[in-house]
Each structure stands twice: as C-alpha cells, then as structure tokens.
Coordinates of C-alpha atoms and ligand atoms in Angstrom, one line a residue:
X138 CA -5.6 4.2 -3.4
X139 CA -6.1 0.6 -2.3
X140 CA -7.3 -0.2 1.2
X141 CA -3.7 -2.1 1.2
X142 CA -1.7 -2.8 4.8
X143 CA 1.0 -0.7 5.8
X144 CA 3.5 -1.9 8.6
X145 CA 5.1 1.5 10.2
X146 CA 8.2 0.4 11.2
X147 CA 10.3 1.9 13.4
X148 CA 14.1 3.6 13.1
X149 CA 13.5 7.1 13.3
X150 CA 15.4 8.5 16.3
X151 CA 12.8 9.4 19.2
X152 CA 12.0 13.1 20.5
X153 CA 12.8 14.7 23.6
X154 CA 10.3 13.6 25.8
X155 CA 7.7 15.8 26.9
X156 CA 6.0 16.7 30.4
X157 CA 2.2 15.7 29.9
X158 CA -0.2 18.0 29.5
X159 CA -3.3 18.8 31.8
X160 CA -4.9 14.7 30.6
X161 CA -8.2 15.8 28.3
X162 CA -9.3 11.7 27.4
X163 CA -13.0 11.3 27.4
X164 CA -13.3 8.9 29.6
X165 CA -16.1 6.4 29.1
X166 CA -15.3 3.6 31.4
X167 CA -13.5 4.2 34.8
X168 CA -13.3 0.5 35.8
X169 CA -10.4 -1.1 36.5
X170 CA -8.6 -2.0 33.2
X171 CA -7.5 -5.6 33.8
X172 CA -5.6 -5.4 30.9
X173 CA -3.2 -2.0 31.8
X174 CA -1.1 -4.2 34.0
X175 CA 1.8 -2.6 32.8
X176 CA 0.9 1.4 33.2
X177 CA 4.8 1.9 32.9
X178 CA 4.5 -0.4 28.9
X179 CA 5.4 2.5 26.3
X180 CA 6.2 0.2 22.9
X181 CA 3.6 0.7 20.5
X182 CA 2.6 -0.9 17.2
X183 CA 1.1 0.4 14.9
X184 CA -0.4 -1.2 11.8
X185 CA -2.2 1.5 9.0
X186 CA -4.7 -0.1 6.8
X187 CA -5.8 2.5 4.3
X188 CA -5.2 5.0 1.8
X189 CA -2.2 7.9 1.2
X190 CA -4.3 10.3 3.9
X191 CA -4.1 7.2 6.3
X192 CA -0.6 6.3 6.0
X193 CA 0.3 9.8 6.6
X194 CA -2.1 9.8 9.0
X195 CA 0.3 7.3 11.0
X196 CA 3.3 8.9 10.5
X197 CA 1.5 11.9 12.5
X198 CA 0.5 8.9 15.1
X199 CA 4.0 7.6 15.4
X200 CA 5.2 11.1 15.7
X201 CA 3.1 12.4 18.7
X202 CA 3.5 9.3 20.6
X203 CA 7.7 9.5 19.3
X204 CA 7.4 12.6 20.8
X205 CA 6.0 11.8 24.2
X206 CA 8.5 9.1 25.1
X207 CA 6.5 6.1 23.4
X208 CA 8.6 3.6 21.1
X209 CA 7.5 1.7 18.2
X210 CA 8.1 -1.7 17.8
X211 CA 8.0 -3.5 14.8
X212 CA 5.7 -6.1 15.9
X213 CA 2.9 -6.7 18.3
X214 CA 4.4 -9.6 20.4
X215 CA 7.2 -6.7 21.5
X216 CA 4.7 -4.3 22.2
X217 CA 2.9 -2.9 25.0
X218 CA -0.5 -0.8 23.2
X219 CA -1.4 -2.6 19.9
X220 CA -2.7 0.6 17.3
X221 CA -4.5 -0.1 14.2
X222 CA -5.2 3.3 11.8
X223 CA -8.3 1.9 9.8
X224 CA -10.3 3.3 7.0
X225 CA -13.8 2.6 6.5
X226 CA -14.3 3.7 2.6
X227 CA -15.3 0.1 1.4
X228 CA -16.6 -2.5 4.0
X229 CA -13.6 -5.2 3.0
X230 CA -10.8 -2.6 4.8
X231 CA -13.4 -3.1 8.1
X232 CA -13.7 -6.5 8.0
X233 CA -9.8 -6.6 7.9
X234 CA -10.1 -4.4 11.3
X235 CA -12.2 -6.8 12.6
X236 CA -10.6 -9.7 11.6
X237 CA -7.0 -8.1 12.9
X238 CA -9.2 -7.7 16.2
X239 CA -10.3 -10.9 16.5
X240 CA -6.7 -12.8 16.1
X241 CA -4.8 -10.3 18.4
X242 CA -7.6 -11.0 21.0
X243 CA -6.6 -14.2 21.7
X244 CA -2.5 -13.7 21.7
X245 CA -2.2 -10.7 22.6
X246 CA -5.6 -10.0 25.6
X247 CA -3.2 -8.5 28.1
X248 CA -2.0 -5.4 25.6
X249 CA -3.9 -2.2 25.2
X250 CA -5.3 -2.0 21.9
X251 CA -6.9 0.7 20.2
X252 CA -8.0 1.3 17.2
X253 CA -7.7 4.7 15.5
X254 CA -9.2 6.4 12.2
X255 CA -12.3 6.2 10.0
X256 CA -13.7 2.9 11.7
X257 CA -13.0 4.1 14.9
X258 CA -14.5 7.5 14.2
X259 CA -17.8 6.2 12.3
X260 CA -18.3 3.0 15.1
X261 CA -17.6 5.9 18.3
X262 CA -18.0 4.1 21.4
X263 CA -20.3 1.1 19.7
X264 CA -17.0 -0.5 19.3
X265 CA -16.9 -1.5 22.7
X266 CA -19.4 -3.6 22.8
X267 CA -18.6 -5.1 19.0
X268 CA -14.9 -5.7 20.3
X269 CA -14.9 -5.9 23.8
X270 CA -11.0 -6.4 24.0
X271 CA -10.3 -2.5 22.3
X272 CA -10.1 -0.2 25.1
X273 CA -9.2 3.0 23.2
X274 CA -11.0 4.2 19.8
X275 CA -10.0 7.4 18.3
X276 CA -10.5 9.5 15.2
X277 CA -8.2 11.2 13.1
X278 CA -9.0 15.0 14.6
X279 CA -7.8 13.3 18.0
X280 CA -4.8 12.2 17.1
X281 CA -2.6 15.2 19.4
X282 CA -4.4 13.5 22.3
X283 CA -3.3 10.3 21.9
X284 CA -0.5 10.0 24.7
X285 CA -3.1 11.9 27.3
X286 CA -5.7 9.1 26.2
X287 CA -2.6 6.4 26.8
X288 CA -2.1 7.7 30.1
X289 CA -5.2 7.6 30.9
X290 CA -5.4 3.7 30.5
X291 CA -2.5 3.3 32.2
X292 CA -3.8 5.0 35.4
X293 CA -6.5 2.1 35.3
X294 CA -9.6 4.0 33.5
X295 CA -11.4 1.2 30.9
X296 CA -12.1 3.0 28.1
X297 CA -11.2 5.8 26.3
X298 CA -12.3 8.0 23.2
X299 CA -11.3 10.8 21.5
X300 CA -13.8 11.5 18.9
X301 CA -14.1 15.1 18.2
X302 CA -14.2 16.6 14.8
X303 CA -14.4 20.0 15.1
X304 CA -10.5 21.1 15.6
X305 CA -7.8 21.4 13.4
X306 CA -4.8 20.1 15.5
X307 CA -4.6 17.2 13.3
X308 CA -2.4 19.9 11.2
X309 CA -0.2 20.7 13.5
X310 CA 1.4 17.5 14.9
X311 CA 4.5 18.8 16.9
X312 CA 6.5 16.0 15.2
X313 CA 5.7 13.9 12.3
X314 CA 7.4 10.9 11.9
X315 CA 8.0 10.2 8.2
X316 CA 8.6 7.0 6.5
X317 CA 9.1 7.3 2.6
X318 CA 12.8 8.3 2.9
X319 CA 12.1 10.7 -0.4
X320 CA 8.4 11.5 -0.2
X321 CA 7.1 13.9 2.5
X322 CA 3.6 13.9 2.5
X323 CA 2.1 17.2 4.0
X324 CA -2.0 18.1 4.8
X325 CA -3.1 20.9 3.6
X326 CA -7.0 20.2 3.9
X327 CA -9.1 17.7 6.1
X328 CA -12.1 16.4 5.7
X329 CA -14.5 17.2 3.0
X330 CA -17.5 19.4 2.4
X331 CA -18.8 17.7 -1.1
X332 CA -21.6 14.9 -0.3
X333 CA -21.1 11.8 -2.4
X334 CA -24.0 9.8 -1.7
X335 CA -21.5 6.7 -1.2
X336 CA -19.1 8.2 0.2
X337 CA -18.2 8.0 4.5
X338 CA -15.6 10.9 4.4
X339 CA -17.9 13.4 5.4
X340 CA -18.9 11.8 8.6
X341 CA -15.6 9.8 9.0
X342 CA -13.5 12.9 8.9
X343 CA -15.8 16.0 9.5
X344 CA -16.4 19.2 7.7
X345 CA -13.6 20.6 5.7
X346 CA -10.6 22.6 7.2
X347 CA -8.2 24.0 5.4
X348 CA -4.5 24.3 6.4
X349 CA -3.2 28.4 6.6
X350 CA -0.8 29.3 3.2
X351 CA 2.0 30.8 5.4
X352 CA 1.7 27.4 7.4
X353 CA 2.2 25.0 4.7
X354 CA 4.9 27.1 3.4
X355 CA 6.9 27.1 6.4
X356 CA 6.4 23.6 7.3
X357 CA 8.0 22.9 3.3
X358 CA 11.1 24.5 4.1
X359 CA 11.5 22.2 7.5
X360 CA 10.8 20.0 5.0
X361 CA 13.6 20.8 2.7
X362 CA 16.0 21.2 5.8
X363 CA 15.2 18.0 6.6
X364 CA 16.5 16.3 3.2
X365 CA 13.4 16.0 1.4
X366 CA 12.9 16.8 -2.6
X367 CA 9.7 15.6 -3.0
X368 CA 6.6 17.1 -1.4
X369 CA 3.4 15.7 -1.7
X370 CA 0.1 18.0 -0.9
X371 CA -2.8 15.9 0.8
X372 CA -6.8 16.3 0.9
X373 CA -9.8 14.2 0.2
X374 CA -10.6 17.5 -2.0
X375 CA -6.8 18.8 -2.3
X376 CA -8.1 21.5 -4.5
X377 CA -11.1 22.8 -2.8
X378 CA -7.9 24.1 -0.4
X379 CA -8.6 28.0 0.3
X380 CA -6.4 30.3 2.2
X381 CA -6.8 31.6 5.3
X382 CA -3.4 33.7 5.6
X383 CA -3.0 36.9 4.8
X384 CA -1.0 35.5 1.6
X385 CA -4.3 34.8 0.1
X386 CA -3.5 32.3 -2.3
X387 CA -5.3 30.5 -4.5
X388 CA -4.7 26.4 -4.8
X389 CA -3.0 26.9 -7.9
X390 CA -1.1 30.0 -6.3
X391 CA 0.2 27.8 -3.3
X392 CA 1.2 25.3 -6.0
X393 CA 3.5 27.6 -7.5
X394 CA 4.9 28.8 -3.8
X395 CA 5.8 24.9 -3.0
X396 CA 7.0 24.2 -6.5
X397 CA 9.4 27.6 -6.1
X398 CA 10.5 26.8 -2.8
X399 CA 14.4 26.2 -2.9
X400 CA 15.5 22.8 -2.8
X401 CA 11.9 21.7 -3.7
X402 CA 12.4 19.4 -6.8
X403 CA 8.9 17.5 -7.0
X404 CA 5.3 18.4 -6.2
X405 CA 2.4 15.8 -5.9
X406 CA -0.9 16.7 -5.0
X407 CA -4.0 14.2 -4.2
X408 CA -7.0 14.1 -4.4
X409 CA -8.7 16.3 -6.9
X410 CA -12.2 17.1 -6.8
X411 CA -13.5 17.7 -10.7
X412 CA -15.9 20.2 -9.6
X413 CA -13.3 22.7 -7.9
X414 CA -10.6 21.7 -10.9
X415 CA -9.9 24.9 -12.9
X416 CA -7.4 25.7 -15.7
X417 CA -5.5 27.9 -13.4
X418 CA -4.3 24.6 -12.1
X419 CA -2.8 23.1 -15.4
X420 CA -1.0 26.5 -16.1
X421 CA 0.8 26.4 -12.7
X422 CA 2.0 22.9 -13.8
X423 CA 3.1 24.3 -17.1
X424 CA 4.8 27.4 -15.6
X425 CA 6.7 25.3 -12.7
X426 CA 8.4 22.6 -13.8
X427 CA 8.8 21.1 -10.3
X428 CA 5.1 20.6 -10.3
X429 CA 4.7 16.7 -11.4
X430 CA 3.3 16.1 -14.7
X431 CA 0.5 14.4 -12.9
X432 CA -3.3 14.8 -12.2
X433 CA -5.4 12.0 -10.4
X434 CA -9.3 13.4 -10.8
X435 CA -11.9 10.7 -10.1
X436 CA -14.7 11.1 -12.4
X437 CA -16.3 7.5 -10.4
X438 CA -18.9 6.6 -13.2
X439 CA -19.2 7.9 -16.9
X440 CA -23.0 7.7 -17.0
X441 CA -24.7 10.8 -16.1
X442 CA -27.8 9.5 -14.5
X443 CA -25.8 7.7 -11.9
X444 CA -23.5 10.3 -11.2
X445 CA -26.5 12.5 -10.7
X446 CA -27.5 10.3 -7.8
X447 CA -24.2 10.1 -6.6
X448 CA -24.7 13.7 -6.1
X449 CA -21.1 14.0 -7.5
X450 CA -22.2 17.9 -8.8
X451 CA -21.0 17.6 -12.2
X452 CA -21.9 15.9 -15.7
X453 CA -19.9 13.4 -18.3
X454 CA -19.5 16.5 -20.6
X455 CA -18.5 19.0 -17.7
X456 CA -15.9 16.7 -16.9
X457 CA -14.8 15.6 -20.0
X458 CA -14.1 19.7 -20.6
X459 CA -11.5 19.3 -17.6
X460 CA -9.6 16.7 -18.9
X461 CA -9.7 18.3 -22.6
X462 CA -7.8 21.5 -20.8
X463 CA -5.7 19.1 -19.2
X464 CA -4.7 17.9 -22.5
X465 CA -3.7 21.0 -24.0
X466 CA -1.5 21.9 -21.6
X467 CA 2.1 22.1 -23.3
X468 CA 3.3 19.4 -20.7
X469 CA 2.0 16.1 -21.5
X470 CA 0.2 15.0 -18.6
X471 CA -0.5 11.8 -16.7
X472 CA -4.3 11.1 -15.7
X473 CA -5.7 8.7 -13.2
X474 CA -8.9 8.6 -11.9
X475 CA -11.0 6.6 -9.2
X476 CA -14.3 4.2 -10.5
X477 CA -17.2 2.6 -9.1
X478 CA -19.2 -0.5 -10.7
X479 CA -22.0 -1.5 -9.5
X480 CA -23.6 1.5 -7.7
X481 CA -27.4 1.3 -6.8
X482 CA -29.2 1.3 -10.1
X483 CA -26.6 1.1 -12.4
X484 CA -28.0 -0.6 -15.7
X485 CA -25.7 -1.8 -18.4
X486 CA -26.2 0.9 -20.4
X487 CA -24.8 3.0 -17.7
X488 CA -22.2 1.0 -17.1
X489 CA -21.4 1.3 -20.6
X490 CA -20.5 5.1 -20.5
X491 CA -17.9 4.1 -18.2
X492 CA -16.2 1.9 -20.3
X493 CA -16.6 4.3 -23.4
X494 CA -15.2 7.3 -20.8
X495 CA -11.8 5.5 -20.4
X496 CA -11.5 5.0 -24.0
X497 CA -12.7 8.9 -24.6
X498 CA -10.0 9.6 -21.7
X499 CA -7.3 7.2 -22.1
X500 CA -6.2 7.2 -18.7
X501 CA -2.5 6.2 -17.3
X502 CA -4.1 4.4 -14.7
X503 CA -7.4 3.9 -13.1
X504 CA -8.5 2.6 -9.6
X505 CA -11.9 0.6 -9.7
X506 CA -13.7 -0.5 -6.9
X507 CA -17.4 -2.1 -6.3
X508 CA -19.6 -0.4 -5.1
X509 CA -19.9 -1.1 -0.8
X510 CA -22.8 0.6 0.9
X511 CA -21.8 2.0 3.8
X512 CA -23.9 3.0 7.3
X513 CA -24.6 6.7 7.6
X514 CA -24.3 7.3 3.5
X515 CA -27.6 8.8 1.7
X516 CA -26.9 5.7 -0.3
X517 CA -26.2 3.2 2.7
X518 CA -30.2 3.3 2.9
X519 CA -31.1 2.5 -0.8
X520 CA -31.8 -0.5 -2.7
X521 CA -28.3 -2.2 -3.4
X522 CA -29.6 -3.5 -6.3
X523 CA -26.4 -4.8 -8.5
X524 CA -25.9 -8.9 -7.6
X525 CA -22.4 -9.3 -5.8
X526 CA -21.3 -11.6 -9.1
X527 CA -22.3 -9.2 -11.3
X528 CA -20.6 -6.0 -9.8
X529 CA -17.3 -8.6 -10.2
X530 CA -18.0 -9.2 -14.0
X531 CA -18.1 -5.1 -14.3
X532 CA -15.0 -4.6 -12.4
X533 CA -13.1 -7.4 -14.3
X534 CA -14.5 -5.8 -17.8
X535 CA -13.5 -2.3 -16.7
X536 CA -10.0 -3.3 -15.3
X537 CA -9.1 -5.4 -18.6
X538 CA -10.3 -2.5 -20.7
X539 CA -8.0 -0.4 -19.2
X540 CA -5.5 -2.8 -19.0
X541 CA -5.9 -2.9 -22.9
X542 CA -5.5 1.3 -23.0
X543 CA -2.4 0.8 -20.4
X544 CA -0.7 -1.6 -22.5
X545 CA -1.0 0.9 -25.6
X546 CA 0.1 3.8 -23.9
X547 CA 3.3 2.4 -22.6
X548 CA 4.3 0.9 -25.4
X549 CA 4.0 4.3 -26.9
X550 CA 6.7 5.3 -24.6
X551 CA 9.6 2.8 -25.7
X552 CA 12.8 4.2 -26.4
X553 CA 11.7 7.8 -24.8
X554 CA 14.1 8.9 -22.0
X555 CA 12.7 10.2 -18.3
X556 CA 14.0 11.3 -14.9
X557 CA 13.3 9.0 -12.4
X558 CA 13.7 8.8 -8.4
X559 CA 14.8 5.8 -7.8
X560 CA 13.2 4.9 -4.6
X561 CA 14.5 1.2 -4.3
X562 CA 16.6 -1.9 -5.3
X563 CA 15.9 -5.1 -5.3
X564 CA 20.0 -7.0 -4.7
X565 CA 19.3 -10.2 -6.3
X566 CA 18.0 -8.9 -9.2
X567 CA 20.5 -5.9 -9.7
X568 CA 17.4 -3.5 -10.2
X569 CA 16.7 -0.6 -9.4
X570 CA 13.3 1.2 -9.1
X571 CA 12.4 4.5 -10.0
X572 CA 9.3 7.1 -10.5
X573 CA 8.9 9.3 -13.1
X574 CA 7.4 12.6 -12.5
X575 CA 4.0 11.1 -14.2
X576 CA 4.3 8.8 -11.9
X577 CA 5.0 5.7 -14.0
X578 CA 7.9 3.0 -12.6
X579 CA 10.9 1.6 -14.4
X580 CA 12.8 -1.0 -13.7
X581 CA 16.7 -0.7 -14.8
X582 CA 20.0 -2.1 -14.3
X583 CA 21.2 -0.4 -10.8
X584 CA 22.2 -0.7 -7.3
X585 CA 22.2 0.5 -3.8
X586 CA 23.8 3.4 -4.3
X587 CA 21.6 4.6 -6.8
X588 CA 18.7 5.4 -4.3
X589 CA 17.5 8.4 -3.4
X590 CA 19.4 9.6 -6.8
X591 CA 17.6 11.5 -9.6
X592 CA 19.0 9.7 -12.9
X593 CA 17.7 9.9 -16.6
X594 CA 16.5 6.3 -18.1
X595 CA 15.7 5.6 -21.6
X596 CA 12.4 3.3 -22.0
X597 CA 13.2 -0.4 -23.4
X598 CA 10.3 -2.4 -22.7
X599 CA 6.7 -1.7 -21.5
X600 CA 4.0 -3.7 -19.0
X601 CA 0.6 -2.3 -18.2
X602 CA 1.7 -1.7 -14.6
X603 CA 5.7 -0.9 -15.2
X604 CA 8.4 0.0 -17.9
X605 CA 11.7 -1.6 -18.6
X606 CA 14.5 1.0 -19.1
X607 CA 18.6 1.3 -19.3
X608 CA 20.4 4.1 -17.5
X609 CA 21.5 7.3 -19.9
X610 CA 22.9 9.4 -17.7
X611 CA 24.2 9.7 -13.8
X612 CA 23.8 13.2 -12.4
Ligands
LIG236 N1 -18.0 1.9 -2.3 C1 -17.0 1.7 -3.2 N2 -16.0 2.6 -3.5 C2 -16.0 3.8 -2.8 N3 -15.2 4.8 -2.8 C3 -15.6 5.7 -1.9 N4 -16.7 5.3 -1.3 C4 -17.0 4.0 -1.8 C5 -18.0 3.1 -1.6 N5 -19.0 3.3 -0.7 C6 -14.1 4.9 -3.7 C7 -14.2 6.2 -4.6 C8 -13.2 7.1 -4.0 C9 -12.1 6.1 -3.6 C10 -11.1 6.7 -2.6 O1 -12.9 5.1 -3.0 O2 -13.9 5.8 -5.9 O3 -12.7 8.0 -5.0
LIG237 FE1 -16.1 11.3 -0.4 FE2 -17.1 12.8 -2.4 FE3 -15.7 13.9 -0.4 FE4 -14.4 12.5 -2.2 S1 -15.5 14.4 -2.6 S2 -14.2 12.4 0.1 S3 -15.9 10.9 -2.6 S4 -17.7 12.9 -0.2

C-alpha cells in the first residue's frame, strides 16, 4: 500500500450548494489571519499522500467540500486553500508533508493551507509551531467539518483544528466524490482496536468503529445506480467489521450480501487482520463468485519471537493454518501480504523465517517496508537497534526473493485465459490495461473503447509485476 502521491483531480460535476451549518471549528487562534485575504477564495487543492484508506479518504474530502460550494482545482497556483491528506505509517510519507510544506511556503504564503489526516491527527496543534505557514490541521474523523473549519478562516480566525476521534461521521459523508471511474471504494470499519507495537493507526485514527450492515448495503446500491461494478470494502482491520443492524451479519455474511447485490460484479476487501481471519471467509468467496479471488493478510515477519513483540496476537504456525485453508478453497486464490525488516531486535536468524515464510507461502505479491519507529508507538520508545544499511540489505534480499517466487508463478500462468477490467489505455502503444479478479494486470492489444469493458485475455507472456496477453473474446 505504498505511501505513493495521489493528485485528486477535478471533473466531477459539483453539488448543490448547502446553507452552513451552526460553524463547530475549534478555534485555537483568533488573530487576524494575514493570509485569508480572500474569505470569498473557494478553489481547493488537494494532494493525498498515502495508502487505499487515504485516497478514499480524499474523495470523502473533495466530496464534502464539492458539496458545500468549494471547487477543486487541479493545481495549487489556481487555488485558494492548499489541502494535503498525509499518512504517518512510516516517517518517509512525513517528511514528504514537510518537505511539500516547506516549498509551497515560499510560492504559495498567501493561500490557506491545511493539512489533513494521520500527520495532522498524531502532530494536533504542535504543527503550528513546526509549520507556522499551516493554519488548519485536521484528522480523518473531522473531515464533515471541514467547510465550517474553512469558514472559519475566512472570517479572519488563525488557526483551526478538528481533531476529534470519537464520532463516526467520517461514514457518512453526504457526498463522496469518487475518482477510479470503475472502483468504488466504500468504509465499512475505522480505525483499529489491535495494538501493533509499530504501528500509529491506533492513535492516528482512534478506536475502532464499525459501519451499520443495513448502511453499507444501501450505500452499494447508490453505488450500483451510480454505474459502478466493482466495490471495494475498506478497514485497517476489514474483517474485525461487526454488525450493529438488526441484520446481524457476520463479515463473511455481509460479504455475501455485497457480492449478491444486483449489478454488483466485483468485491475487494482490504485489510485483513490474521487473527480475526476465519474459514467462513474463504467459503463466502467460494460460494459468490462476484467475491474476487483475492486475499491480502499481512503476516509482517515470519519469526515468532519478533512477532511476539510486535504484539501482532498470533504465531508463524497459527498463521500459516490460515493460509493452508485459504489454499483449499476450490477457487484458486491470490495472496498478498504486508512485511517489515528490520524491526527492533530482529537477528538474522529471525529474519531468516521471513524469507523461508514467503517460500512456505508463495505469495502473488508482497509489500516490504523497513522498519520506521514512530512517536507514540510501544515501540517508538525501544532500542532501534537494526543499522539503516542493514535494514536496506534485508529489504533488497526479501524483495528479490519474492521477485524470484513472482517470476515462477506467472510464468505458470502462460497461455491460461482471464477476465479482466480494463481500467486503461495507453494510445501510443495500442494497449490496453486490465485487472484480473486476483488482481494481477495484463497488458494486451486494445484501445479506448475497450475501457470500462469486462473482456476475456489469454496469457502470452509473464513479468514479476505484469502479464502479457491477446484478447479471446469481446462481451
Ligand atoms: N514501520 C514500517 N512499516 C510499518 N507499517 C506499519 N507501521 C510501520 C512502521 N512503523 C507497515 C505494515 C502495515 C503497512 C500498512 O505498513 O506492514 O501492514
Ligand atoms: Fe496497525 Fe496493527 Fe491495527 Fe494494522 S492491526 S492498523 S498494523 S495496529
């Protein structure tokens, strides 16, 4: 889930606007804000740096401030309020924030800027005084208030927050403005009640909440109406989702609701906590064959000593039992995972399991990071104890073992034929781009046309990352 930038661009026709609502902006400041000199300036733009929950997490943004008569622009020298969504999992995507900060500062001094998500949320009002020139900082449970916390600034207060983590509004955006043409991405839980010893989630995004059955249901028939085939289901813990409707449903029960829900045509679900991972799960995806052929479960280290102080909750073996059910499913199904190198203590020999774990698991794909202490982590106070240099020689071993696995597996796949979305086209090349339902992407002889289409490809050639195909059929 890379800590990769995402532009939100603009194009999607805005809402009726709104009257305010009674303003509810904590306001820290009331000086004069020198830099408001427009109060009437409603462009925004808003740049996402983050993961899946914080891209969506901007589409929410642009779709409450859409909603209230903002505009988006699609870059800051047109705008009036400079956003930035941030994510503080590793301390390279907050460096990035900073470094955004500090450019901007000197081009753009006379905007409102404000910057929204986990960095926002975990600095609180400290960023003031780290960046003097932000004069709006708000986490993701604040995100309905935005365009009260706008106004605010524009009436001349300094310095607003929104930083609140006790609500569950952040469900129920009024309007969400959605930019993968064929993907909607919908919540279902926030935040997360598990206590990684690495991990900021907890404090970033607040105890867990989960999203009501009858809810979600509805909001993936608007979907539907709306055009979209694809549905994705979002949580830090996706699975640890329980219902608070009188449908009752379990996780894998709501599964099979979305999956059965008439013009529904692919479910994805992220992120899977191992712990709350139960075979109920696989046999939904073998009953419904709209559920994608898919699981990403991070297991983060193979050894269990570390994952013990990582106080991840479960063992190598108790995992390894999860992915052995996944593998008897009749459905053969894609696994990815998540992987730290380099936590505090890790000895070679730990870091050994890991690299015997992917070749126990074979996985389609696998997301390795360093380890990053962060502030406010059990772990952010231990002894970070793996050299910089070496934490980079694990990650490059790791990664070009898995490269190794991903190489084999795809060339298994030659000459085997899939549905794909194709979800782009690149002209010059005559390509098109599609997904499988395991998520894997081939490239094939296509064109404009052919997006947003559900076609069948036959495999011709395989890279670690992609696959090579030629078209078999047109629907
Ligand atoms: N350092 C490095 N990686 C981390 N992750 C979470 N916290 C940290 C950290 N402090 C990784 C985990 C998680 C993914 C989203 O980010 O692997 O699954
Ligand atoms: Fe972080 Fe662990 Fe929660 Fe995942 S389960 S969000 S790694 S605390």
């Amino acid at each position: 889930m890379g800590d990769e930038l995402i532009q939100i661009l603009p194009g999607v026709p805005s809402a009726p606007v709104r009257p305010l609502g009674e303003a509810c902006a904590d306001v820290v400041d009331e000086g004069r804000h020198e830099a408001a000199a427009n109060p009437l300036g409603r462009r925004f733009y808003l740049e996402t740096i983050g993961c899946q929950m914080n891209v969506h997490d901007s589409e929410k943004v642009a779709g409450v401030l859409m909603g209230r008569g903002f505009e988006p622009v699609e870059d800051p020298e047109g705008a009036d309020i400079i956003l930035y969504n941030t994510c503080s999992i590793r301390e390279k995507a907050v460096h990035k924030v900073f470094s955004r900060l500090g450019a901007i500062k000197k081009k753009h001094g006379d905007k409102i800027i404000g910057v929204l998500g986990c960095v926002a949320q975990q600095e609180g009002e400290k960023f003031f005084e780290r960046a003097p020139q932000v004069s709006l900082v708000c986490g993701s449970a604040s995100y309905s208030r935005l365009p009260e916390l706008l106004d605010q600034l524009g009436a001349g207060n300094r310095r607003v927050t929104g930083l609140g983590l006790d609500t569950d509004e952040c469900f129920e955006t009024e309007l969400t403005r959605r930019d993968n043409p064929f993907r909607a991405y919908l919540t279902i839980i926030e935040g997360c009640d598990k206590a990684c010893s690495y991990c900021v989630v907890p404090t970033t995004r607040g105890p867990e909440r989960s999203r009501a059955g009858d809810r979600i249901l509805e909001e993936c028939r608007r979907l539907v109406d709306a055009g979209y085939t694809e549905i994705q289901l979002l949580g830090q813990t996706v699975n640890s989702w329980r219902d608070s409707s009188a449908l009752g449903l379990s996780f894998a029960g709501l599964l099979g609701r979305v999956a059965e829900t008439p013009g529904v045509r692919r479910v994805r679900f992220t992120t899977s906590h191992p712990r709350d991972f139960t075979p109920d799960i696989v046999q939904a995806i073998d009953e419904h064959p709209a559920l994608c052929d898919q699981i990403h479960l991070p297991v983060q280290c193979g050894s269990n000593a570390v994952l013990r102080r990582m106080l991840r909750t479960y063992a190598r073996e108790e995992y390894l039992e999860k992915i052995d059910c996944i593998r008897r499913a009749r459905r053969e199904i894609s696994i990815s995972t998540d992987m730290i190198v380099g936590f505090c203590g890790e000895t070679e020999a730990d870091f050994d399991e890991s690299l015997s774990l992917l070749d126990r698991v074979e996985y389609d794909q696998v997301f390795a990071f360093k380890y990053s202490p962060r502030p406010r982590t059990p772990a952010g106070g231990w002894v970070d104890d793996v050299p910089e240099e070496e934490k980079g020689r694990r990650l490059a071993e790791l990664q070009e073992r898995q490269r190794q696995i991903q190489i084999r597996r795809n060339h298994a796949l030659i000459g085997r034929e899939f549905e794909v979305l194709v979800e782009g086209h690149h002209p010059k090349l005559a390509q098109a781009v599609g997904r499988t339902t395991s998520n894997r992407v081939i490239n094939f002889a296509g064109a404009e046309d052919d997006v947003g289409r559900y076609l069948n490809v036959r495999v011709t050639a395989a890279a670690p990352n992609s696959l090579v195909g030629e078209r078999v059929t047109k629907e």
